[in-house]
Amino acid sequence: MRFSTYIVGLCLLLCASVTYASQGVLNVYIWGGEVPDSVIQQFEKETGIKVNYSTYDNNETLYAKLKATKRSGYDIIEPSSYYVDRMRREGMLQVIDRQKLSNYKNLDPSLLNQAYDPTGEYDIPLVWGTTGLFINTKFFSNTTLDQWNQLWNPMYKNKVLLLDDPREVFSMALISLGYSASDSDPQHIKEAYLKLKKLMPNVRLFSSDAVPSLVADDDATVGMIWNGDLHNAREDNPNLKFVYPTEGFGIWVDCFAIPKDAPHLDNAYRFLNFMMRGDVAVQSTLQNNYAVANLAARQLLPKALANDPVIFPSAETLKHGEFQMDVSDEALALYNYYWTLLKIEA
Amino acid sequence: MRHDSAFKIFSLSLIWVWLGLFALLPFLLVLITSFLEPGTTHLIQYHFSLENYHDIFSSIYAKVFVRSFGVAALSTFICLVLAYPFAFFMATAQDKYKNILLLLLIVPFWTSSLIRTYAIIAVIKTKGILNTILLALGIIHHPIEIMFTNTAVMIGLIYNLLPFMILPLYANLERLDFQLLEAARDLGASKLRMFFQIVFPLSMPGVLAGCILVFLPAMTIFYIPDLLGGAKSMLLGNLIQTEFLTIHNWPMGSTTSIILTAIMGLFLWFYWRKTSSADRKDLV
């Protein structure tokens, strides 16, 4: 792999010589669809900094890319909570000096210093959400769905939508068995796999990036869903209902972070402080309906959104929630092994 | 003449460098990676191991191979059946129609295959064009569920790959000596016999070329099973994608790719054995 390092290095050198030529540059690599283009443009306009902006649609891609290149050249990334945990422990992130961020006080304190980043030095939460159940009442009018376990019911044969994400699906199965969503016990993971195997006849599809349109157009009528996606879909299809499962549910937080070797540190801080402004942070939620992790922004939301229990569940409901955590490498290898097995056997 | 040869050397070496840098080098990297072990803190551990090759021949992976071969073989066969009459018609049509037909075949290539796959979704989804029309005409009363089935995957594969079958067949059939058919008719051969004893055997190089061009991509276009099949049943392409991007096992992904390359090599070797160099024009 030395050759590849060499080639990649060569390419980066070429890029670098271009970027160093012009002063204000910021290389941003974040989740697709979470920061509107208009916000990026506004930042460029206000600061004169040129933003090189690219996106990914799962944490694994981000992680693989940072692992594959020694100096990725990115200044701002946006891992989800459990990847903040992993990347922080692997020394891939740098400590954020919160003194430099005057808008840090706007953040929702209930999302700070969580187990995935106990000191809160590595992450700046942007949006958060939950994974719950959905059902289309046009197709299932007189059923009560309030538990993950009910997805195994034969009445949902070839109907269920599962997220195309090993951790999400295994968390769901583990919770349904009464275990932790981020369990590392090999025996528990195996039980979850065996349970999921029994669910396969009910599974119609796996998807995670086109969910709102699939659900809105009746292509999937029951299954697991991110709450923001359901909110989007419900605007086109009033028959959709979101349920917080009584057994418990996972909470994810997508957080900005600064990679170890970020070349444009000052600009990265300016970007973070800009993104924590209420009027800026609110734009993300207005676009994608994910709950904003910023109290100043939350006050600017339309009442219908700010008071929607699907997006902002009550403190009572949230008690059953569980922040997604990283799991040990051995456990992750097991999740991945069983995930492949599950799909191969389907 | 000197200038000519200098130009020749320049352009040839450019191609060699290009191929070396962007085809041979990546292939070697994949080959080397396939003999290494996956790491936990790094993607790859520099530790020689044959375990990946041992694993890939285990029964779990065998299932993916068998399924991929089945799907690829079926889609190749259907492509052949659909493409042959079309190619024959095109080869025997008048020149002005021939060009129009060729154009019609090639125009879809101006749009990305991924976008055309999304277009298929718009047609076959529950509230798609097909169901809307059939419901409006009263032919059906409940939407037909084609999306996220093997049928949908098959439709997507055949739609995307059909031109790769038609073009080599057409290139071959266009060179067919039709005097042979006149001679056969004079000697009293039936139409069926003319086809199976003269036309089809003579077009064999084109058939083989088309089959190779359809069979191999059919196992590896990962986005079609993903989008149309609901990411439920894996083909080889999906397996490689999952190994690299979802579960970070680059060495195993590399091994799977190497096995796929070996299979492809085997097919090409077979094709090479079965055809003469003049026949091979159909492939290029």
XYZ file of C-alpha atoms in Angstrom:
630
model
C 0.000 0.000 0.000
C 3.009 2.318 0.057
C 2.418 2.985 -3.593
C -1.121 4.118 -2.963
C 0.052 6.372 -0.159
C 2.559 7.784 -2.578
C -0.044 8.386 -5.279
C -2.536 9.862 -2.851
C 0.218 12.041 -1.437
C 1.057 13.228 -4.912
C -2.561 14.121 -5.613
C -2.916 15.936 -2.294
C 0.286 17.813 -2.990
C -1.226 19.004 -6.237
C -4.420 20.028 -4.462
C -2.458 21.609 -1.641
C -0.387 23.744 -3.959
C -3.651 25.059 -5.367
C -5.272 25.660 -1.983
C -2.273 27.298 -0.369
C -2.102 29.751 -3.210
C -5.366 31.396 -2.167
C -5.646 32.331 1.497
C -9.085 31.709 2.971
C -10.024 28.118 2.202
C -11.991 25.609 4.236
C -12.389 21.937 3.356
C -15.700 20.671 4.650
C -16.743 17.006 4.452
C -20.116 16.374 6.075
C -23.361 14.409 5.843
C -25.315 15.037 2.655
C -28.506 17.048 3.137
C -27.729 18.349 6.635
C -26.381 21.797 5.834
C -28.227 23.638 3.061
C -26.108 24.991 0.207
C -27.458 28.447 0.990
C -25.826 28.317 4.433
C -22.458 27.475 2.890
C -22.873 30.350 0.443
C -23.830 32.693 3.275
C -20.662 31.702 5.144
C -18.528 32.333 2.057
C -20.166 35.712 1.572
C -19.781 36.840 5.168
C -16.195 35.711 5.621
C -14.685 35.650 2.146
C -13.499 32.111 2.840
C -13.821 29.703 -0.059
C -15.475 26.465 1.063
C -14.614 23.186 -0.648
C -17.709 21.261 0.240
C -18.299 17.557 -0.229
C -20.694 15.096 1.371
C -21.066 11.428 2.278
C -24.073 9.320 3.155
C -22.695 7.070 5.872
C -20.129 7.277 8.659
C -18.247 4.315 7.273
C -17.361 6.249 4.121
C -16.021 9.155 6.161
C -14.059 6.823 8.419
C -12.620 4.796 5.534
C -11.562 7.937 3.717
C -9.799 9.402 6.737
C -8.134 6.065 7.425
C -7.005 5.550 3.849
C -5.184 8.882 3.587
C -2.715 10.038 6.215
C -3.449 13.714 5.621
C -6.973 13.988 4.366
C -6.873 17.777 4.137
C -10.328 18.159 5.681
C -10.943 20.890 8.260
C -14.491 20.075 9.283
C -16.114 16.653 9.400
C -19.409 15.524 10.837
C -19.356 12.037 12.377
C -22.379 10.658 14.210
C -22.143 10.241 17.976
C -20.776 6.693 17.968
C -18.153 7.625 15.419
C -17.186 10.643 17.520
C -16.553 8.088 20.257
C -14.459 5.865 17.981
C -12.492 8.588 16.211
C -11.816 10.398 19.483
C -10.399 7.221 21.039
C -8.311 6.507 17.952
C -6.789 9.974 18.108
C -8.292 11.097 14.803
C -9.902 14.250 16.247
C -8.439 17.286 17.910
C -9.637 19.035 21.048
C -11.872 21.994 20.252
C -11.044 25.115 22.256
C -14.540 26.145 23.317
C -13.283 29.481 24.668
C -12.867 30.565 21.070
C -16.510 29.812 20.256
C -18.730 32.607 21.524
C -21.887 30.858 20.296
C -21.215 27.617 22.176
C -23.717 28.776 24.836
C -26.525 28.345 22.284
C -26.177 24.557 22.258
C -28.748 22.340 23.955
C -27.040 21.284 27.222
C -28.894 17.968 27.275
C -26.846 16.908 24.227
C -23.440 17.953 25.576
C -20.876 15.861 27.470
C -22.706 12.632 26.682
C -21.047 9.250 27.073
C -19.661 9.305 23.521
C -17.631 12.415 24.400
C -17.757 12.746 28.212
C -15.650 15.900 28.364
C -17.409 17.447 25.389
C -14.099 18.606 23.937
C -14.348 16.926 20.583
C -17.845 17.476 19.255
C -20.197 20.299 18.359
C -23.658 18.743 17.910
C -25.652 20.040 14.949
C -28.761 17.882 14.620
C -30.059 14.830 16.399
C -32.823 12.334 15.949
C -34.270 9.034 16.943
C -35.008 5.718 15.288
C -38.560 4.530 15.793
C -41.406 2.647 14.186
C -43.708 3.858 11.462
C -46.933 2.482 10.084
C -49.204 3.510 7.234
C -52.726 3.504 8.667
C -54.301 3.237 5.224
C -52.947 -0.302 4.944
C -53.039 -1.262 8.617
C -56.029 0.549 10.066
C -56.877 -1.458 13.146
C -53.548 -2.574 14.484
C -51.672 -1.102 17.373
C -47.974 -0.999 16.753
C -45.968 0.173 19.731
C -43.178 -2.403 20.096
C -40.254 -3.486 17.952
C -41.263 -7.074 18.671
C -44.488 -6.634 16.724
C -42.532 -6.339 13.464
C -42.096 -10.127 13.648
C -45.864 -10.584 13.335
C -46.682 -12.693 10.221
C -49.273 -10.092 9.185
C -46.360 -7.906 8.022
C -45.023 -10.539 5.646
C -42.919 -8.916 2.915
C -43.878 -5.427 4.124
C -41.201 -4.255 6.549
C -38.661 -1.563 5.744
C -35.356 -1.824 7.600
C -32.627 0.805 7.527
C -29.681 -0.281 5.386
C -27.291 0.111 8.283
C -25.842 -2.751 10.350
C -25.666 -0.837 13.621
C -29.233 0.500 13.401
C -30.732 -2.879 12.601
C -28.765 -4.737 15.271
C -29.562 -2.031 17.852
C -33.228 -2.565 17.103
C -32.952 -6.337 17.493
C -30.884 -6.022 20.686
C -33.387 -3.597 22.225
C -36.230 -5.950 21.325
C -34.384 -8.690 23.233
C -34.010 -6.402 26.237
C -30.288 -5.743 25.741
C -28.390 -2.495 25.251
C -28.457 -0.977 21.755
C -24.654 -0.912 21.778
C -24.117 -4.362 23.256
C -20.691 -5.958 22.811
C -21.475 -9.402 24.252
C -20.914 -11.972 21.453
C -23.700 -14.180 22.783
C -26.211 -11.303 22.711
C -25.146 -10.296 19.197
C -25.632 -13.850 18.023
C -29.095 -13.944 19.587
C -29.909 -10.715 17.781
C -28.725 -12.214 14.499
C -30.850 -15.328 14.965
C -33.818 -13.135 15.774
C -33.242 -10.966 12.703
C -32.981 -14.061 10.554
C -36.552 -14.861 11.575
C -37.561 -11.341 10.570
C -36.236 -11.683 7.012
C -39.452 -13.141 5.499
C -41.200 -9.966 6.657
C -38.540 -7.658 5.208
C -39.479 -6.002 1.950
C -36.413 -3.833 1.584
C -33.375 -2.228 3.145
C -32.887 1.460 2.501
C -31.532 4.439 4.302
C -31.093 7.227 1.800
C -34.402 7.304 -0.087
C -36.723 6.572 2.813
C -39.078 9.610 2.774
C -40.148 9.121 -0.849
C -40.513 5.349 -0.455
C -42.704 5.763 2.590
C -44.735 8.674 1.232
C -45.575 6.744 -1.968
C -46.734 3.561 -0.197
C -43.711 1.573 -1.427
C -43.051 0.697 2.200
C -45.912 0.648 4.691
C -44.390 -0.427 7.997
C -40.942 -0.619 9.549
C -38.184 1.337 11.187
C -37.476 4.961 10.329
C -35.580 8.044 11.435
C -38.022 10.530 12.942
C -36.970 13.379 10.608
C -37.600 11.194 7.563
C -41.074 10.394 8.818
C -41.819 14.067 9.358
C -40.811 14.721 5.735
C -42.880 11.867 4.374
C -45.947 12.810 6.428
C -46.153 16.151 4.628
C -47.094 14.177 1.487
C -48.930 11.326 3.143
C -51.089 12.056 6.214
C -51.703 8.323 6.815
C -48.256 7.875 8.270
C -47.801 7.463 11.984
C -44.600 7.520 14.025
C -44.282 5.494 17.221
C -41.635 5.580 19.945
C -41.312 1.852 20.781
C -41.971 1.066 24.420
C -38.928 -1.219 24.682
C -36.616 1.709 23.989
C -35.033 3.354 20.975
C -31.735 4.715 19.731
C -30.749 8.376 19.638
C -28.157 9.592 17.154
C -26.431 12.957 17.161
C -24.498 14.257 14.156
C -21.650 16.404 15.398
C -19.089 18.658 13.806
C -15.517 17.762 14.647
C -12.056 18.851 13.550
C -9.692 16.136 12.273
C -6.232 15.917 13.807
C -4.372 17.366 10.825
C -6.838 20.060 9.756
C -4.800 22.477 7.630
C -7.024 25.570 8.061
C -7.711 25.646 11.768
C -8.677 29.312 12.141
C -11.222 29.024 9.365
C -12.574 25.840 10.944
C -13.263 27.754 14.185
C -14.949 30.557 12.267
C -17.132 27.974 10.552
C -18.093 26.281 13.829
C -18.972 29.568 15.472
C -20.986 30.577 12.421
C -22.853 27.273 12.409
C -23.809 27.692 16.088
C -25.566 30.992 15.436
C -29.287 30.463 15.997
C -30.339 31.952 12.667
C -27.881 29.675 10.841
C -28.422 26.427 12.734
C -32.163 26.758 12.244
C -31.697 26.508 8.461
C -30.662 22.850 8.732
C -33.838 21.919 10.570
C -36.001 23.964 8.234
C -34.555 21.977 5.337
C -34.533 18.432 6.678
C -36.721 18.479 9.810
C -34.087 16.872 12.022
C -34.153 18.242 15.560
C -31.672 21.048 15.952
C -29.215 20.750 18.857
C -29.285 24.493 19.365
C -31.721 26.211 21.748
C -31.377 29.630 20.098
C -32.319 28.034 16.780
C -35.196 26.095 18.295
C -36.877 29.346 19.329
C -36.852 30.462 15.695
C -38.648 27.378 14.423
C -42.293 27.525 13.320
C -44.567 26.420 16.182
C -45.813 23.357 14.273
C -42.279 21.998 14.045
C -41.025 23.101 17.469
C -44.011 21.456 19.154
C -44.054 18.255 17.070
C -43.589 15.352 19.519
C -42.125 13.267 16.696
C -39.196 15.645 16.235
C -38.868 16.910 19.796
C -40.122 14.057 22.026
C -41.097 14.873 25.601
C -38.592 14.392 28.411
C -40.771 11.490 29.539
C -40.408 9.720 26.157
C -36.713 10.519 25.926
C -36.098 8.587 29.131
C -36.458 5.380 27.082
C -33.935 6.599 24.541
C -30.329 5.451 24.407
C -27.474 7.390 22.804
C -25.712 5.353 20.135
C -22.285 4.331 21.386
C -19.272 2.839 19.740
C -18.741 -0.860 20.334
C -15.514 -2.829 20.654
C -13.711 -3.809 17.456
C -14.442 -7.469 18.101
C -18.141 -6.710 18.508
C -18.175 -4.522 15.400
C -16.536 -7.325 13.421
C -19.305 -9.625 14.672
C -22.057 -7.159 13.722
C -20.531 -6.898 10.264
C -20.082 -10.630 9.884
C -23.697 -11.340 10.833
C -24.923 -8.458 8.680
C -23.245 -9.955 5.615
C -24.611 -13.357 6.555
C -28.112 -11.958 6.945
C -28.028 -10.434 3.475
C -26.342 -13.393 1.801
C -28.928 -15.785 3.166
C -31.847 -13.566 2.210
C 8.572 9.307 -41.587
C 10.706 10.237 -38.598
C 7.968 12.496 -37.317
C 5.469 9.757 -37.800
C 7.363 7.266 -35.718
C 8.102 9.824 -33.007
C 4.407 10.555 -32.781
C 3.666 6.852 -32.726
C 6.089 6.233 -29.887
C 4.702 9.199 -27.975
C 1.064 8.184 -28.277
C 1.763 4.530 -27.573
C 3.852 5.268 -24.503
C 1.153 7.638 -23.291
C -1.337 4.792 -23.447
C 1.084 2.411 -21.753
C 1.738 4.866 -18.944
C -1.983 5.491 -18.593
C -2.771 1.776 -18.432
C 0.134 1.119 -16.087
C -0.846 3.888 -13.712
C -4.615 3.501 -13.710
C -5.195 -0.168 -14.559
C -2.154 -2.271 -13.704
C -1.090 -0.440 -10.537
C -4.546 -0.451 -8.905
C -4.926 -4.090 -9.854
C -1.626 -4.939 -8.192
C -2.683 -3.020 -5.085
C -5.891 -5.026 -4.941
C -3.940 -8.240 -5.496
C -1.515 -7.447 -2.678
C -4.321 -6.346 -0.345
C -6.137 -9.619 -0.948
C -3.290 -11.440 0.821
C -3.309 -9.182 3.881
C -5.404 -9.108 7.042
C -8.021 -6.550 8.021
C -6.951 -4.234 10.825
C -8.854 -2.632 13.649
C -7.173 0.729 13.995
C -5.907 0.679 10.433
C -7.747 -0.624 7.423
C -5.068 -3.147 6.594
C -2.484 -5.048 8.577
C 0.705 -5.829 6.730
C 0.629 -9.454 7.572
C 0.594 -12.136 4.890
C -2.379 -14.441 5.089
C -4.237 -16.891 2.887
C -7.272 -16.815 5.138
C -9.320 -14.628 2.797
C -8.908 -17.169 0.021
C -9.785 -19.925 2.417
C -12.912 -18.040 3.512
C -14.102 -17.118 0.046
C -14.441 -20.787 -0.849
C -16.570 -21.456 2.222
C -20.226 -22.293 1.884
C -21.566 -18.824 2.779
C -19.814 -17.127 -0.103
C -20.561 -20.014 -2.429
C -24.190 -18.996 -2.109
C -23.469 -15.505 -3.441
C -21.464 -16.930 -6.317
C -24.188 -19.392 -7.255
C -26.897 -16.726 -7.040
C -24.850 -14.246 -9.073
C -24.178 -16.837 -11.736
C -27.843 -17.771 -11.876
C -29.033 -14.179 -12.196
C -26.318 -13.346 -14.726
C -27.009 -16.457 -16.804
C -30.747 -15.819 -16.883
C -30.378 -12.164 -17.822
C -27.816 -13.069 -20.492
C -30.161 -15.657 -21.964
C -33.129 -13.265 -22.031
C -30.928 -10.554 -23.552
C -29.822 -12.984 -26.259
C -33.390 -13.996 -27.100
C -34.506 -10.366 -27.254
C -31.423 -9.055 -29.011
C -31.052 -11.615 -31.772
C -34.156 -10.752 -33.814
C -33.468 -7.053 -33.341
C -29.842 -7.386 -34.463
C -30.874 -9.507 -37.434
C -33.533 -7.033 -38.455
C -31.081 -4.180 -38.111
C -28.394 -5.966 -40.117
C -30.784 -6.674 -42.972
C -32.586 -3.306 -42.960
C -32.015 -0.634 -45.598
C -29.154 1.708 -44.868
C -31.308 4.697 -43.955
C -33.304 2.698 -41.385
C -30.135 1.041 -40.124
C -28.721 4.386 -39.037
C -31.938 5.407 -37.326
C -32.059 2.091 -35.446
C -28.438 2.445 -34.397
C -29.110 5.953 -33.198
C -32.127 4.818 -31.183
C -29.957 2.176 -29.560
C -27.200 4.596 -28.663
C -29.216 7.638 -27.532
C -30.004 6.196 -24.069
C -26.250 5.998 -23.426
C -26.195 9.768 -23.348
C -27.967 9.551 -19.995
C -26.275 7.985 -16.986
C -27.289 4.401 -16.346
C -28.041 5.301 -12.727
C -30.548 7.939 -13.813
C -32.170 5.487 -16.216
C -32.487 3.069 -13.300
C -34.293 5.744 -11.285
C -36.545 6.188 -14.308
C -37.436 2.497 -14.085
C -38.403 3.060 -10.463
C -40.769 5.832 -11.544
C -42.431 3.367 -13.901
C -42.774 0.289 -11.688
C -43.239 1.688 -8.194
C -46.515 1.223 -6.300
C -47.816 4.617 -7.369
C -45.774 4.512 -10.577
C -46.736 5.108 -14.187
C -47.477 1.457 -14.956
C -49.787 0.930 -11.968
C -51.527 4.267 -12.497
C -52.341 3.406 -16.099
C -53.457 -0.151 -15.356
C -55.630 1.028 -12.446
C -57.165 3.808 -14.538
C -57.993 1.355 -17.325
C -59.575 -0.972 -14.779
C -57.298 -3.864 -15.781
C -56.166 -4.315 -12.183
C -57.788 -3.286 -8.910
C -54.764 -3.374 -6.627
C -51.337 -2.048 -7.580
C -48.946 -4.772 -8.762
C -45.908 -4.902 -6.528
C -42.908 -5.222 -8.816
C -40.510 -3.013 -6.880
C -38.098 -4.808 -4.534
C -38.545 -8.222 -6.150
C -36.207 -10.347 -8.247
C -38.372 -9.474 -11.239
C -37.506 -5.808 -10.768
C -33.791 -6.628 -10.617
C -34.132 -8.678 -13.808
C -35.967 -5.862 -15.602
C -33.246 -3.422 -14.577
C -30.404 -5.688 -15.666
C -31.914 -6.551 -19.036
C -32.843 -2.957 -19.779
C -29.345 -1.739 -18.961
C -27.435 -4.506 -20.718
C -29.482 -5.241 -23.838
C -27.477 -2.856 -26.096
C -24.274 -4.692 -25.162
C -25.800 -7.827 -26.641
C -27.284 -6.172 -29.721
C -24.163 -4.315 -30.869
C -21.741 -7.256 -31.228
C -24.502 -9.391 -32.749
C -25.266 -6.665 -35.240
C -21.570 -6.216 -36.089
C -21.379 -9.922 -36.780
C -24.638 -10.410 -38.662
C -23.918 -7.453 -40.887
C -20.997 -9.375 -42.334
C -23.098 -12.480 -42.974
C -22.891 -13.659 -46.565
C -26.529 -13.841 -47.618
C -25.629 -15.803 -50.758
C -25.225 -18.758 -48.425
C -28.905 -18.461 -47.551
C -29.908 -18.296 -51.216
C -27.875 -21.415 -51.873
C -29.501 -23.160 -48.935
C -32.975 -22.171 -50.150
C -32.143 -23.474 -53.642
C -31.163 -26.756 -52.096
C -34.524 -26.923 -50.319
C -33.592 -26.069 -46.730
C -36.438 -24.946 -44.485
C -36.239 -21.545 -42.833
C -35.704 -23.113 -39.434
C -32.902 -25.265 -40.749
C -31.304 -22.298 -42.477
C -31.243 -20.464 -39.181
C -29.927 -23.232 -36.982
C -27.446 -24.708 -39.456
C -26.146 -21.572 -41.151
C -26.999 -18.232 -39.549
C -26.635 -19.137 -35.882
C -23.346 -21.106 -36.152
C -21.823 -18.357 -38.275
C -22.881 -15.710 -35.751
C -21.372 -17.653 -32.845
C -18.456 -15.213 -32.322
C -20.970 -12.368 -32.027
C -23.117 -14.396 -29.630
C -20.096 -15.163 -27.458
C -18.927 -11.557 -27.493
C -22.399 -10.353 -26.494
C -22.709 -12.943 -23.743
C -19.380 -11.884 -22.234
C -20.363 -8.231 -22.363
C -23.677 -8.944 -20.606
C -22.784 -11.748 -18.207
C -19.961 -10.037 -16.344
C -21.620 -6.660 -15.675
C -24.832 -8.474 -14.675
C -22.987 -9.837 -11.618
C -21.406 -6.544 -10.681
C -23.775 -3.604 -11.317
C -24.357 -3.237 -7.600
C -26.800 -0.353 -7.744
C -29.478 -2.301 -9.583
C -30.031 -4.959 -6.865
C -29.670 -2.132 -4.330
C -32.246 0.201 -5.849
C -34.658 -2.180 -7.551
C -34.196 -5.257 -5.360
C -34.365 -3.415 -2.028
C -30.738 -4.286 -1.128
C -32.057 -7.635 0.047
C -30.289 -10.317 -1.907
C -26.636 -9.835 -2.616
C -24.886 -10.340 -5.909
C -21.097 -10.268 -6.241
C -20.983 -6.537 -6.865
C -22.993 -5.857 -3.709
C -20.777 -8.164 -1.715
C -17.663 -6.277 -2.810
C -19.334 -2.941 -2.106
C -20.436 -4.077 1.368
C -17.003 -5.460 2.185
C -15.289 -2.226 1.247
C -17.757 0.411 2.373
C -19.995 -1.004 5.092
C -17.885 -3.483 6.974
C -14.386 -2.120 6.150
C -12.900 -5.467 5.342
C -10.738 -4.273 2.471
C -8.653 -7.462 2.248
C -11.804 -9.593 1.895
C -13.253 -7.149 -0.635
C -10.007 -7.363 -2.574
C -10.093 -11.148 -2.503
C -13.643 -11.148 -3.836
C -12.585 -8.769 -6.611
C -9.607 -10.958 -7.501
C -11.810 -14.044 -7.740
C -14.190 -12.100 -9.981
C -11.268 -10.998 -12.157
C -10.103 -14.607 -12.367
C -13.558 -15.684 -13.525
C -13.561 -12.926 -16.111
C -10.114 -14.046 -17.270
C -11.398 -17.589 -17.618
C -14.266 -16.438 -19.806
C -11.963 -14.398 -22.015
C -9.577 -17.315 -22.315
C -12.474 -19.536 -23.388
C -13.597 -16.893 -25.883
C -10.048 -16.630 -27.212
C -9.860 -20.385 -27.692
C -13.186 -20.536 -29.488
C -12.638 -17.699 -31.921
C -10.135 -16.682 -34.566
C -8.584 -13.232 -34.548
C -10.882 -12.145 -37.397
C -13.923 -13.130 -35.334
C -12.807 -11.095 -32.363
C -13.641 -7.858 -34.131
C -17.124 -8.265 -32.657
C -15.914 -7.596 -29.143
C -14.239 -4.299 -29.934
